[in-house]
Coordinates of C-alpha atoms in Angstrom, one line a residue:
M33 CA 0.2 0.3 0.0
R34 CA 1.2 3.4 -1.1
F35 CA 1.0 6.7 1.6
H36 CA 0.6 9.8 -0.5
C37 CA 2.2 12.6 2.7
L38 CA 1.3 16.6 2.2
G39 CA 3.3 18.3 3.7
V40 CA 6.9 16.9 5.8
G41 CA 6.5 19.0 8.5
S42 CA 7.2 17.7 12.7
I43 CA 4.0 16.1 12.5
G44 CA 4.0 15.3 9.0
S45 CA 7.6 13.4 9.1
L46 CA 7.2 11.9 12.1
V47 CA 3.8 10.5 11.0
A48 CA 5.3 9.5 7.2
T49 CA 8.8 7.7 9.0
N50 CA 5.9 5.5 10.7
L51 CA 4.3 4.8 8.2
A52 CA 7.9 4.0 6.5
H53 CA 8.4 1.1 8.7
L54 CA 5.2 -0.7 8.5
P55 CA 5.3 -4.1 6.6
S56 CA 4.6 -3.7 2.3
T57 CA 4.4 0.4 3.2
Q58 CA 5.3 2.6 1.1
V59 CA 5.9 6.2 1.9
R60 CA 5.9 9.4 -1.1
L61 CA 6.1 12.5 0.3
I62 CA 4.0 15.3 -1.1
L63 CA 6.9 18.7 -1.4
R64 CA 5.4 22.0 -3.2
R65 CA 8.3 23.7 -2.5
K66 CA 11.2 23.4 -4.5
D67 CA 13.5 24.4 -1.6
L68 CA 12.6 22.5 0.7
A69 CA 12.9 18.5 -2.2
K70 CA 16.8 20.2 -3.4
Q71 CA 17.6 20.0 0.8
L72 CA 16.1 16.6 1.3
L73 CA 17.9 15.3 -2.3
N74 CA 20.7 16.4 -0.9
A75 CA 20.2 15.4 2.3
S76 CA 20.4 11.6 1.5
A77 CA 23.4 9.5 0.6
D78 CA 20.9 7.9 -2.0
A79 CA 19.1 10.7 -3.8
A80 CA 17.7 8.9 -6.6
D81 CA 18.0 5.1 -8.2
P82 CA 19.4 4.5 -11.4
T83 CA 16.0 4.7 -13.2
G84 CA 16.1 8.2 -11.7
V85 CA 13.0 7.9 -9.5
P86 CA 13.9 10.9 -6.3
Y87 CA 14.2 9.3 -2.8
G88 CA 14.8 11.4 0.0
T89 CA 15.9 10.4 3.7
L90 CA 14.4 11.2 7.2
T91 CA 15.7 11.4 10.1
V92 CA 13.6 11.7 13.6
E93 CA 15.6 11.5 17.2
R94 CA 13.6 11.0 20.3
D95 CA 16.2 10.6 23.5
G96 CA 18.7 11.5 21.8
L97 CA 18.2 8.0 19.9
K98 CA 18.7 9.1 15.7
R99 CA 16.0 6.6 13.5
R100 CA 17.5 7.1 9.9
T101 CA 14.2 6.3 7.5
A102 CA 15.5 6.4 3.2
G103 CA 14.0 4.7 0.9
L104 CA 11.4 7.4 1.1
E105 CA 9.1 8.0 -3.1
M106 CA 9.3 12.1 -3.6
E107 CA 7.5 14.5 -5.4
L108 CA 6.3 18.1 -6.8
T109 CA 2.6 19.2 -7.2
K110 CA 3.3 22.5 -8.5
S111 CA 5.4 23.8 -11.9
P112 CA 8.6 21.7 -10.9
N113 CA 10.2 22.4 -14.1
D114 CA 12.2 26.1 -13.4
F115 CA 13.7 23.8 -9.8
F116 CA 15.3 21.6 -12.6
E117 CA 15.9 24.4 -14.9
R118 CA 18.2 26.1 -12.2
S119 CA 19.6 22.8 -11.2
S120 CA 20.6 21.3 -14.2
H121 CA 22.3 24.8 -14.8
A122 CA 23.8 25.2 -11.8
T123 CA 25.1 21.3 -12.0
T124 CA 26.8 21.8 -15.4
T125 CA 28.7 25.1 -14.1
R126 CA 30.3 23.9 -11.3
G127 CA 31.0 20.4 -13.0
G128 CA 31.8 21.9 -16.6
G129 CA 29.1 19.6 -18.5
G130 CA 27.5 17.6 -15.5
G131 CA 29.7 15.0 -15.6
G132 CA 31.5 15.3 -12.5
N133 CA 31.3 12.7 -9.7
G134 CA 30.7 15.5 -7.3
S135 CA 27.6 16.4 -9.0
A136 CA 23.2 15.6 -8.7
P137 CA 21.9 12.6 -10.6
R138 CA 20.1 14.1 -13.5
I139 CA 16.2 13.6 -12.8
D140 CA 13.5 13.4 -15.1
P141 CA 11.1 16.3 -14.5
R142 CA 8.3 14.3 -15.3
V143 CA 8.9 11.8 -12.8
W144 CA 8.0 15.1 -10.2
N145 CA 4.6 15.5 -11.9
R146 CA 3.3 12.2 -11.1
Q147 CA -0.4 11.6 -12.1
D148 CA -0.9 7.8 -10.3
P149 CA -4.2 7.4 -8.3
I150 CA -4.1 8.2 -5.0
Q151 CA -5.2 5.9 -2.5
T152 CA -4.8 7.4 0.6
L153 CA -3.7 11.2 1.4
V154 CA -2.1 12.2 4.7
V155 CA -2.5 16.1 4.9
T156 CA -0.7 18.0 7.1
T157 CA 0.6 21.0 6.4
K158 CA -0.7 23.8 7.4
T159 CA -4.4 24.8 7.3
P160 CA -4.3 27.8 5.4
A161 CA -2.6 26.3 3.0
T162 CA -4.4 22.9 2.2
V163 CA -7.2 23.9 -0.1
P164 CA -4.9 25.5 -2.3
A165 CA -2.5 21.8 -2.6
I166 CA -5.2 19.9 -3.6
R167 CA -6.4 21.4 -5.7
H168 CA -4.1 20.2 -7.7
L169 CA -3.8 16.8 -6.5
L170 CA -8.5 16.4 -7.9
P171 CA -7.6 14.5 -10.4
R172 CA -5.8 11.5 -8.6
L173 CA -8.7 11.5 -6.3
S174 CA -12.0 9.7 -6.1
S175 CA -14.6 7.7 -4.5
R176 CA -12.6 5.1 -3.4
S177 CA -9.3 7.5 -2.1
T178 CA -9.2 8.8 1.7
I179 CA -8.3 11.5 3.1
V180 CA -6.3 12.1 6.3
L181 CA -6.2 15.3 8.2
C182 CA -4.0 15.7 11.6
Q183 CA -3.7 19.4 11.6
N184 CA -4.2 22.2 13.9
G185 CA -7.1 23.8 13.9
M186 CA -10.9 23.6 13.0
G187 CA -12.5 23.9 10.0
V188 CA -10.8 22.5 7.1
L189 CA -13.2 20.1 6.3
E190 CA -16.2 22.4 6.2
A191 CA -13.6 24.2 4.2
L192 CA -12.8 21.1 1.7
L193 CA -15.8 19.6 1.1
E194 CA -17.6 23.3 0.3
K195 CA -15.1 23.5 -2.3
Y196 CA -14.3 20.0 -3.6
W197 CA -17.1 18.6 -3.2
P198 CA -20.7 20.0 -2.1
E199 CA -22.2 17.2 -3.5
D200 CA -21.6 13.9 -2.6
R201 CA -22.9 11.5 -5.6
S202 CA -19.8 8.5 -4.7
D203 CA -22.3 6.1 -4.4
E204 CA -23.7 6.8 -8.0
I205 CA -20.8 6.8 -9.2
E206 CA -20.6 2.8 -7.5
R207 CA -23.5 2.2 -8.9
A208 CA -22.3 3.6 -12.8
Y209 CA -19.2 1.5 -12.2
A210 CA -20.7 -1.8 -11.2
A211 CA -23.5 -1.4 -13.9
S212 CA -19.9 -1.2 -16.8
S213 CA -18.5 -3.8 -15.5
S214 CA -20.7 -6.7 -15.2
H215 CA -21.4 -4.9 -19.1
A216 CA -17.8 -5.3 -19.5
G217 CA -15.9 -8.7 -18.5
G218 CA -18.5 -9.9 -15.2
P219 CA -18.2 -9.6 -11.9
S220 CA -14.7 -9.3 -12.2
G221 CA -14.8 -6.0 -13.9
P222 CA -12.2 -4.3 -16.0
G223 CA -9.4 -4.4 -13.4
R224 CA -8.1 -2.0 -10.9
E225 CA -6.6 0.2 -14.1
G226 CA -9.9 0.2 -15.6
W227 CA -11.6 1.6 -12.5
W228 CA -9.1 4.5 -12.2
G229 CA -9.8 5.4 -15.8
Q230 CA -13.8 5.6 -15.3
Q231 CA -13.1 7.4 -12.4
G232 CA -11.0 9.7 -13.8
A233 CA -13.3 9.9 -17.1
G234 CA -16.5 9.8 -15.0
G235 CA -18.7 13.1 -15.1
G236 CA -20.2 13.1 -11.3
G237 CA -18.8 14.1 -7.5
G238 CA -16.7 16.9 -8.1
G239 CA -13.5 17.6 -7.7
G240 CA -11.4 15.5 -9.8
G241 CA -14.6 13.3 -11.7
G242 CA -13.7 10.8 -8.9
G243 CA -16.7 11.1 -6.4
R244 CA -15.9 12.1 -2.7
P245 CA -13.7 10.3 -0.8
S246 CA -13.5 9.5 2.1
F247 CA -12.1 11.1 5.3
V248 CA -10.1 10.6 8.6
C249 CA -9.8 13.3 11.0
A250 CA -7.5 12.9 13.4
T251 CA -5.7 14.8 16.2
T252 CA -2.6 14.1 18.3
T253 CA -0.8 16.1 21.2
H254 CA 2.8 14.7 20.0
G255 CA 5.0 17.2 20.1
A256 CA 8.1 17.3 17.4
W257 CA 10.2 20.1 16.1
R258 CA 12.7 20.7 13.2
K259 CA 16.1 20.5 14.2
G260 CA 18.2 20.0 10.7
A261 CA 16.3 20.7 6.7
A262 CA 15.8 16.7 7.2
H263 CA 16.9 16.3 10.7
F264 CA 13.2 16.5 12.7
V265 CA 13.0 15.5 16.8
H266 CA 10.4 13.8 19.2
A267 CA 10.4 16.0 21.8
G268 CA 7.2 15.3 23.8
M269 CA 5.2 11.7 23.7
G270 CA 1.4 12.0 23.6
D271 CA -0.9 10.3 21.5
L272 CA -2.3 9.7 17.9
K273 CA -6.5 10.0 17.8
F274 CA -9.2 10.1 15.0
G275 CA -12.7 9.2 13.8
V276 CA -13.5 8.1 9.9
V277 CA -16.4 10.1 8.0
P278 CA -17.3 8.0 5.3
N279 CA -18.6 8.8 2.3
R280 CA -22.0 7.9 1.3
A281 CA -20.6 5.2 -1.2
V282 CA -19.1 3.0 1.9
M283 CA -22.0 3.9 3.5
S284 CA -24.6 2.5 1.2
F285 CA -22.5 -0.1 1.3
L286 CA -22.9 -0.9 4.7
S287 CA -26.5 0.1 5.3
S288 CA -26.8 -2.4 2.6
Y289 CA -24.2 -6.3 4.1
P290 CA -25.8 -9.4 4.3
D291 CA -25.1 -10.9 8.1
P292 CA -23.6 -7.4 9.7
A293 CA -22.2 -8.0 12.8
W294 CA -24.7 -5.0 14.0
S295 CA -27.4 -5.9 15.2
D296 CA -29.0 -1.9 14.3
P297 CA -27.4 0.3 11.8
A298 CA -27.9 2.7 15.2
E299 CA -24.8 -0.1 16.7
N300 CA -22.4 1.2 14.8
P301 CA -20.9 4.0 14.3
I302 CA -19.8 4.5 11.1
L303 CA -23.3 4.3 10.7
N304 CA -24.2 6.8 12.7
P305 CA -22.7 9.8 13.3
R306 CA -23.6 10.5 17.0
S307 CA -23.1 6.5 18.0
L308 CA -20.7 6.8 21.6
V309 CA -19.8 2.8 20.8
E310 CA -15.9 2.4 19.8
P311 CA -15.4 1.4 16.9
T312 CA -13.7 -1.7 15.2
L313 CA -12.5 -3.2 12.0
E314 CA -13.8 -6.8 12.6
Q315 CA -17.3 -5.7 13.9
H316 CA -18.2 -2.5 11.6
L317 CA -15.9 -1.9 8.6
P318 CA -15.9 -5.9 7.1
Y319 CA -13.3 -5.0 3.4
A320 CA -14.7 -4.9 0.3
P321 CA -13.5 -3.3 -3.1
V322 CA -15.4 0.2 -2.0
T323 CA -14.3 0.1 1.5
S324 CA -10.3 -1.1 0.3
S325 CA -9.1 1.8 0.9
L326 CA -11.1 3.2 4.2
Y327 CA -9.9 -0.1 5.9
S328 CA -6.8 -0.1 4.7
T329 CA -6.2 2.8 6.8
V330 CA -7.1 2.3 9.8
S331 CA -5.5 -0.5 9.9
S332 CA -2.4 1.0 9.0
L333 CA -3.4 4.2 11.8
L334 CA -4.0 1.1 14.6
Q335 CA -0.6 -0.1 13.8
L336 CA 1.5 2.9 14.3
N337 CA 2.0 1.8 17.9
E338 CA 4.7 4.2 18.7
L339 CA 1.6 7.2 18.5
H340 CA -0.9 5.4 20.6
P341 CA -3.4 5.6 18.3
V342 CA -6.8 5.3 18.7
W343 CA -9.9 4.8 16.9
L344 CA -12.9 7.1 18.8
P345 CA -16.9 7.8 18.2
L346 CA -17.1 10.9 16.1
P347 CA -19.1 12.9 19.8
T348 CA -15.5 11.7 21.4
L349 CA -13.2 12.9 18.3
Q350 CA -15.2 16.3 18.5
I351 CA -14.5 16.4 22.1
A352 CA -11.0 16.5 21.9
Q353 CA -10.5 18.4 19.0
L354 CA -12.5 21.1 21.0
Q355 CA -9.7 20.7 24.0
K356 CA -7.2 20.7 21.8
L357 CA -9.0 23.9 19.7
A358 CA -9.3 25.7 23.7
V359 CA -5.7 24.7 24.2
N360 CA -4.1 26.6 21.3
A361 CA -6.9 29.6 21.2
S362 CA -4.9 30.6 25.1
V363 CA -1.4 28.8 24.3
N364 CA -0.4 29.5 21.6
S365 CA -2.0 33.4 21.0
I366 CA -0.4 34.3 23.9
T367 CA 3.0 32.7 22.8
A368 CA 3.4 33.7 19.7
I369 CA 2.2 37.4 20.6
A370 CA 4.7 37.5 24.1
G371 CA 7.5 35.5 21.6
V372 CA 8.6 33.1 24.7
H373 CA 8.1 29.1 25.5
N374 CA 5.5 27.2 26.8
G375 CA 6.9 27.2 29.8
A376 CA 7.4 31.0 30.2
L377 CA 3.3 30.9 31.2
V378 CA 3.6 28.3 33.8
G379 CA 3.4 30.0 37.3
S380 CA 2.8 33.5 35.4
Q381 CA -1.0 35.1 37.2
K382 CA -1.0 37.4 34.4
A383 CA -0.8 34.7 31.3
K384 CA -3.5 32.7 33.9
R385 CA -6.3 35.2 34.3
V386 CA -5.6 35.5 30.2
I387 CA -6.5 31.5 29.8
E388 CA -9.2 31.4 32.2
S389 CA -10.4 34.3 29.9
V390 CA -10.1 32.3 26.8
T391 CA -11.1 28.7 28.3
R392 CA -14.9 30.9 29.8
E393 CA -15.4 31.7 26.3
C394 CA -14.4 28.5 25.1
A395 CA -16.8 27.2 26.9
D396 CA -19.7 28.9 26.4
V397 CA -19.1 28.1 22.9
F398 CA -18.6 24.6 23.1
A399 CA -21.9 24.9 25.2
A400 CA -24.0 26.1 22.2
H401 CA -22.8 23.7 20.5
V402 CA -23.1 20.8 22.0
A403 CA -26.8 21.8 23.4
Y404 CA -27.7 22.4 19.1
E405 CA -26.4 19.7 18.1
Q406 CA -28.4 17.4 20.2
G407 CA -31.5 19.7 19.9
L408 CA -31.6 20.9 23.2
W409 CA -31.8 24.9 23.4
R410 CA -31.3 26.7 19.4
P411 CA -30.8 30.7 19.2
D412 CA -33.1 33.1 18.4
H413 CA -31.2 34.9 15.4
L414 CA -30.5 31.5 13.6
D415 CA -33.7 31.8 11.3
D416 CA -33.4 36.2 10.5
A417 CA -29.8 36.3 10.8
P418 CA -27.0 33.6 10.3
D419 CA -24.4 36.0 10.3
A420 CA -25.2 38.2 13.4
A421 CA -22.0 40.1 15.7
S422 CA -21.0 38.6 18.5
S423 CA -21.3 42.3 20.4
S424 CA -25.4 41.4 20.1
P425 CA -25.7 37.6 22.5
S426 CA -28.6 36.1 21.9
P427 CA -31.3 36.5 24.6
R428 CA -31.9 32.8 25.6
A429 CA -28.7 31.8 27.3
P430 CA -27.5 27.9 26.0
P431 CA -27.8 25.7 28.9
A432 CA -23.9 25.6 30.9
L433 CA -22.3 22.2 31.4
P434 CA -22.2 20.7 34.5
I435 CA -18.5 20.9 35.9
S436 CA -18.0 17.6 35.2
H437 CA -18.5 18.0 31.6
P438 CA -14.8 17.4 29.5
L439 CA -15.3 21.0 27.8
S440 CA -16.6 23.1 31.0
S441 CA -14.1 25.9 31.4
H442 CA -13.4 24.4 34.9
S443 CA -12.3 21.3 33.0
L444 CA -10.6 23.4 30.0
L445 CA -8.7 25.1 32.0
D446 CA -7.5 21.9 33.4
Y447 CA -6.3 20.1 31.0
T448 CA -4.7 24.0 29.3
L449 CA -3.1 23.9 32.9
R450 CA -1.5 20.2 32.7
V451 CA -0.9 20.4 29.2
L452 CA 1.2 23.9 29.7
M453 CA 3.7 21.1 31.9
K454 CA 4.5 18.6 30.4
T455 CA 5.4 21.0 27.4
S456 CA 7.0 23.7 29.4
V457 CA 10.4 23.1 26.9
N458 CA 8.4 23.2 23.6
I459 CA 7.5 26.5 21.7
S460 CA 4.1 26.1 19.6
S461 CA 3.8 25.9 16.0
T462 CA 2.1 29.8 16.4
L463 CA 5.1 31.2 17.2
S464 CA 7.3 28.3 15.0
D465 CA 6.2 30.2 11.9
L466 CA 6.8 33.8 13.3
L467 CA 9.8 32.9 13.4
P468 CA 11.5 32.9 10.6
L469 CA 9.7 36.3 9.1
Q470 CA 12.0 38.1 12.1
S471 CA 14.8 37.9 10.2
N472 CA 17.3 39.8 13.0
L473 CA 17.1 36.4 15.0
P474 CA 19.9 34.0 14.0
P475 CA 19.6 30.7 12.5
T476 CA 20.0 28.5 15.5
R477 CA 18.8 25.3 16.9
S478 CA 15.4 27.2 17.8
T479 CA 15.0 29.3 14.9
F480 CA 15.7 26.9 11.9
S481 CA 13.9 27.3 8.6
L482 CA 14.0 26.3 5.6
A483 CA 11.8 30.1 4.5
Q484 CA 14.8 31.4 6.0
N485 CA 16.7 30.2 2.7
A486 CA 14.0 30.3 0.8
P487 CA 13.1 33.2 -1.5
S488 CA 9.9 33.2 -0.6
L489 CA 8.1 33.7 3.3
P490 CA 6.8 30.8 4.9
S491 CA 3.6 30.0 5.4
R492 CA 0.9 32.1 7.6
T493 CA -0.2 30.8 10.5
E494 CA -3.1 28.7 11.8
I495 CA -4.0 31.1 13.9
E496 CA -7.7 31.8 12.2
Y497 CA -8.4 27.8 12.3
I498 CA -7.8 28.0 15.5
N499 CA -9.0 31.3 17.4
G500 CA -10.8 32.4 13.9
Y501 CA -13.0 28.7 14.4
V502 CA -14.1 30.2 17.7
V503 CA -14.7 33.4 16.9
A504 CA -17.2 32.5 14.0
L505 CA -19.3 30.0 16.3
G506 CA -19.4 32.7 18.9
R507 CA -21.1 34.5 15.8
R508 CA -23.4 31.7 15.2
Y509 CA -24.7 31.2 18.2
G510 CA -24.8 34.7 19.4
I511 CA -21.8 34.4 22.1
R512 CA -19.0 36.9 23.3
T513 CA -15.7 36.1 22.3
D514 CA -13.7 39.2 23.1
T515 CA -10.7 37.5 24.3
V516 CA -10.6 35.1 22.0
E517 CA -10.9 37.2 18.9
T518 CA -8.4 40.2 20.6
L519 CA -5.4 37.3 20.0
G520 CA -6.4 36.5 17.2
E521 CA -6.0 39.4 15.6
L522 CA -2.9 40.5 17.4
V523 CA -1.1 37.9 16.5
L524 CA -2.1 38.6 12.8
L525 CA -1.1 41.6 13.5
K526 CA 2.2 40.8 14.8
E527 CA 3.0 38.6 11.8
E528 CA 1.8 41.5 8.8
M529 CA 4.6 43.9 11.6
A530 CA 7.0 41.1 10.5
R531 CA 6.3 41.0 7.6
V532 CA 6.5 44.5 5.9
G533 CA 9.6 45.2 8.0
A534 CA 8.3 46.8 11.1
V535 CA 10.7 44.6 13.7
D536 CA 13.9 44.0 11.8
R537 CA 13.7 48.3 11.2
V538 CA 13.1 48.5 14.9
W539 CA 15.8 45.9 15.9
Q540 CA 18.1 47.4 13.5
S541 CA 17.5 50.8 14.0
R542 CA 18.3 49.8 18.4
G543 CA 20.6 47.8 17.6
A544 CA 22.8 50.6 15.8
A545 CA 22.1 52.9 19.1
S546 CA 23.6 50.9 21.4
T547 CA 26.8 49.8 18.8
S548 CA 27.0 53.8 18.6
A549 CA 26.9 54.8 22.4
R550 CA 29.2 51.0 24.0
A551 CA 31.5 51.8 21.2
P552 CA 35.3 52.0 22.5
S553 CA 37.5 54.9 20.9
S554 CA 40.5 53.6 18.3
S555 CA 42.3 57.0 19.4
P556 CA 45.0 56.3 21.9
S557 CA 43.8 58.7 23.4
A558 CA 41.5 57.5 25.6
T559 CA 41.2 56.2 29.4
H560 CA 39.9 52.5 29.1
S561 CA 38.3 51.6 33.2
T562 CA 37.3 48.3 33.7
P563 CA 33.2 47.6 34.2
G564 CA 32.1 49.1 37.7
D565 CA 34.6 51.0 38.7
G566 CA 32.5 54.2 38.8
S567 CA 34.2 56.5 35.6
A568 CA 32.3 57.5 32.8
S569 CA 32.2 56.9 29.3
P570 CA 35.0 56.9 26.8
T571 CA 33.1 59.1 25.3
P572 CA 33.1 62.5 27.2
L573 CA 36.9 61.6 28.7
R574 CA 38.2 62.1 24.9
R575 CA 36.3 65.4 24.5
R576 CA 37.2 66.8 27.8
R577 CA 41.3 65.8 26.7
A578 CA 40.6 67.4 23.7
A579 CA 40.1 70.4 25.2
S580 CA 42.3 70.6 27.6
E581 CA 45.5 69.6 25.7
P582 CA 47.4 71.1 23.4
L583 CA 46.7 70.0 19.0
N584 CA 50.6 69.2 19.2
S585 CA 50.9 67.3 22.7
A586 CA 52.0 63.6 22.3
P587 CA 49.5 61.5 23.0
P588 CA 49.8 59.8 26.9
A589 CA 51.2 55.7 27.0
P590 CA 48.2 54.0 27.4
P591 CA 47.3 53.1 31.4
A592 CA 47.3 49.4 32.8
T593 CA 44.1 48.0 34.1
T594 CA 44.0 45.7 37.0
T595 CA 41.2 43.9 38.3
V596 CA 40.4 42.3 41.3
T597 CA 38.7 39.4 42.1
G598 CA 38.0 38.2 45.6
S599 CA 41.9 37.9 46.3
A600 CA 43.5 37.7 43.5
S601 CA 44.8 40.5 41.8
S602 CA 45.9 40.5 38.1
S603 CA 47.5 42.9 36.0
S604 CA 47.0 43.0 32.3
A605 CA 47.5 45.7 29.7
V606 CA 44.3 46.5 27.5
S607 CA 45.4 48.1 23.6
P608 CA 42.5 51.1 23.2
S609 CA 40.8 49.5 21.1
S610 CA 40.0 46.2 21.7
P611 CA 36.9 46.3 23.8
P612 CA 36.1 45.1 27.5
A613 CA 35.5 41.8 27.6
Q614 CA 31.7 40.7 27.8
S615 CA 30.0 37.1 28.9
S616 CA 29.0 34.8 26.5
S617 CA 27.0 32.4 29.2
S618 CA 23.4 34.5 28.6
S619 CA 23.9 34.9 24.0
S620 CA 25.1 30.8 23.7
E621 CA 22.1 29.3 26.7
H622 CA 19.1 28.4 24.9
P623 CA 16.0 28.8 25.4
Y624 CA 15.3 25.4 26.2
D625 CA 17.9 25.6 29.2
R626 CA 16.5 29.3 30.0
A627 CA 12.7 28.4 30.1
A628 CA 13.4 24.7 32.1
R629 CA 15.7 27.5 34.7
H630 CA 12.4 29.8 34.9
I631 CA 9.9 26.9 35.5
Q632 CA 12.8 26.1 39.1
L633 CA 13.3 29.1 39.8
T634 CA 8.7 29.3 39.6
R635 CA 8.6 26.3 41.7
E636 CA 11.6 26.8 44.4
S637 CA 9.5 30.6 44.8
E638 CA 6.7 28.2 45.3
A639 CA 7.5 26.3 47.5
R640 CA 8.2 29.2 50.0
A641 CA 4.8 31.2 49.9
R642 CA 3.1 27.4 50.4
R643 CA 6.2 26.9 53.5
R644 CA 5.5 30.6 55.1
E645 CA 1.8 29.9 54.2
Y646 CA 2.1 26.5 56.3
E647 CA 4.7 28.4 59.3
R648 CA 1.7 31.0 59.8
I649 CA -0.9 28.6 60.1
A650 CA 0.8 26.6 62.7
R651 CA 2.6 29.6 64.3
D652 CA -1.8 30.4 64.7
R653 CA -2.5 27.3 65.8
D654 CA -0.3 27.4 68.0
D655 CA -1.5 30.7 69.9
R656 CA -4.7 29.4 70.1
A657 CA -3.7 27.1 71.8
A658 CA -2.3 29.5 73.8
L659 CA -5.4 31.6 74.5
A660 CA -7.7 28.5 75.4
N661 CA -4.6 27.0 77.7
G662 CA -4.3 30.5 79.2

């Protein structure tokens, strides 16, 4: 089975490498950025086989152990010809005709522009780029394909269905195929190639003419970050939860399946999206030609033991997605605006107050959504003005969720704080999207991005599918989401300022001012002193001395400076043009270490506060006991 993976970021590489280690599985990376394709080719020792098929290599590191996954097929989806022209031209220029030993192998551009059908497409690219990226793959998708969506935020599935598959005609296409196969060659039909040809030439179903595929919606709590072009670090362990959204062809097949394992269609969570029964392959998804792609995809996902996969019914999956949405709406926004790691928010009362406000607004919106989906409540303005503004809430409030519900404000706050502690040394995905836009940051381990070497800017953040989704739900149900909306607008504002270079100009001006203020004089008449001795800066001294001395006077010899540390002293002559030595410990310290130190200091401060409180309680108890005895 071949998996096509769209998006080779941190989570995409983690999923792709785990899929590649399954037996009888081939993974193909679909790349949209030509610079990334070039770096993946250069990163592997066997960039291509003798036939010219491009292969790449990804390395995933976990607990200091590196696992190298080679033999990953690669393809480009958008205008790859210019990349190969530049690559071949550069190779010819360096190697004098391309025959040198150090030149990269020549790859036929037609190999990169694949047109073979896609059985399973795993999408982990950024949510704003999903809809335009899948547009180039529509002719290769059909009703017997499966799309796995594993991304931050929500609303991507709705956008894809509205854009490319507004009508699900997969059952009609399957019936037409069954009729044509019976005339062509009996029950076996024309075979897989003939079926794909008919799907591509069909006229229904929208998209590429092959009908709407089935979807697998997934959410993960794993933490990963990019260490190099093809090197990723699996930093935080979590789980991979997913649910199945079948198309009409699969549902029609299951509805008419002879002798099913379920007695009532309502007991099958694939047929009944509101069922809470835990789905299984053996009981709820039998294997058949129409379900082969969905069956194989779910079976492969369940074999990814390192990612802790769990197949959930849709209501349970929606709760997990909304929980993660609430966490991202607060943590991603605050860390992106402040430019700090997740651990910097631990122990901050100001950050906790903002998180409480976000979780309270999310809980109100989620309560309205749950009540509306269950038919227990309906907003008054929904029939008249679906796009009512959030500033005019509905006079009839939805029923509040119980405090024990996982989507209540208390549960969301507790879940967010636990995620903060668990991911304290990580940076949010929104902050990692904004870091490459600030060119004043050096390309270190925490700020490395391929976009720094690319001529184009990186894609937008996913904040419109995180905070924007909560705001859209709030407007639909008439619930105010002022804090969530403001945080999202601030993130977009910071991205806009970084794109136009406003952040760079501020840092450059501050750097120039500080450099001119601290720059030592190149004149030998300047007097240098060690920091902290109370002397004035070199510039005023130089000006006063130049005003008091005659022009033809010889400059005095530079004095020797004495540095005293403790009881030992050492004298050394310092060159007038050499700047004072500065400690490089703060600049060389990694942000992860600073975050860990901040967490440790916060815990020590809280421990001291608790100890003082316990001592005060003990003193009060002793005083009361003394008064009672006296």
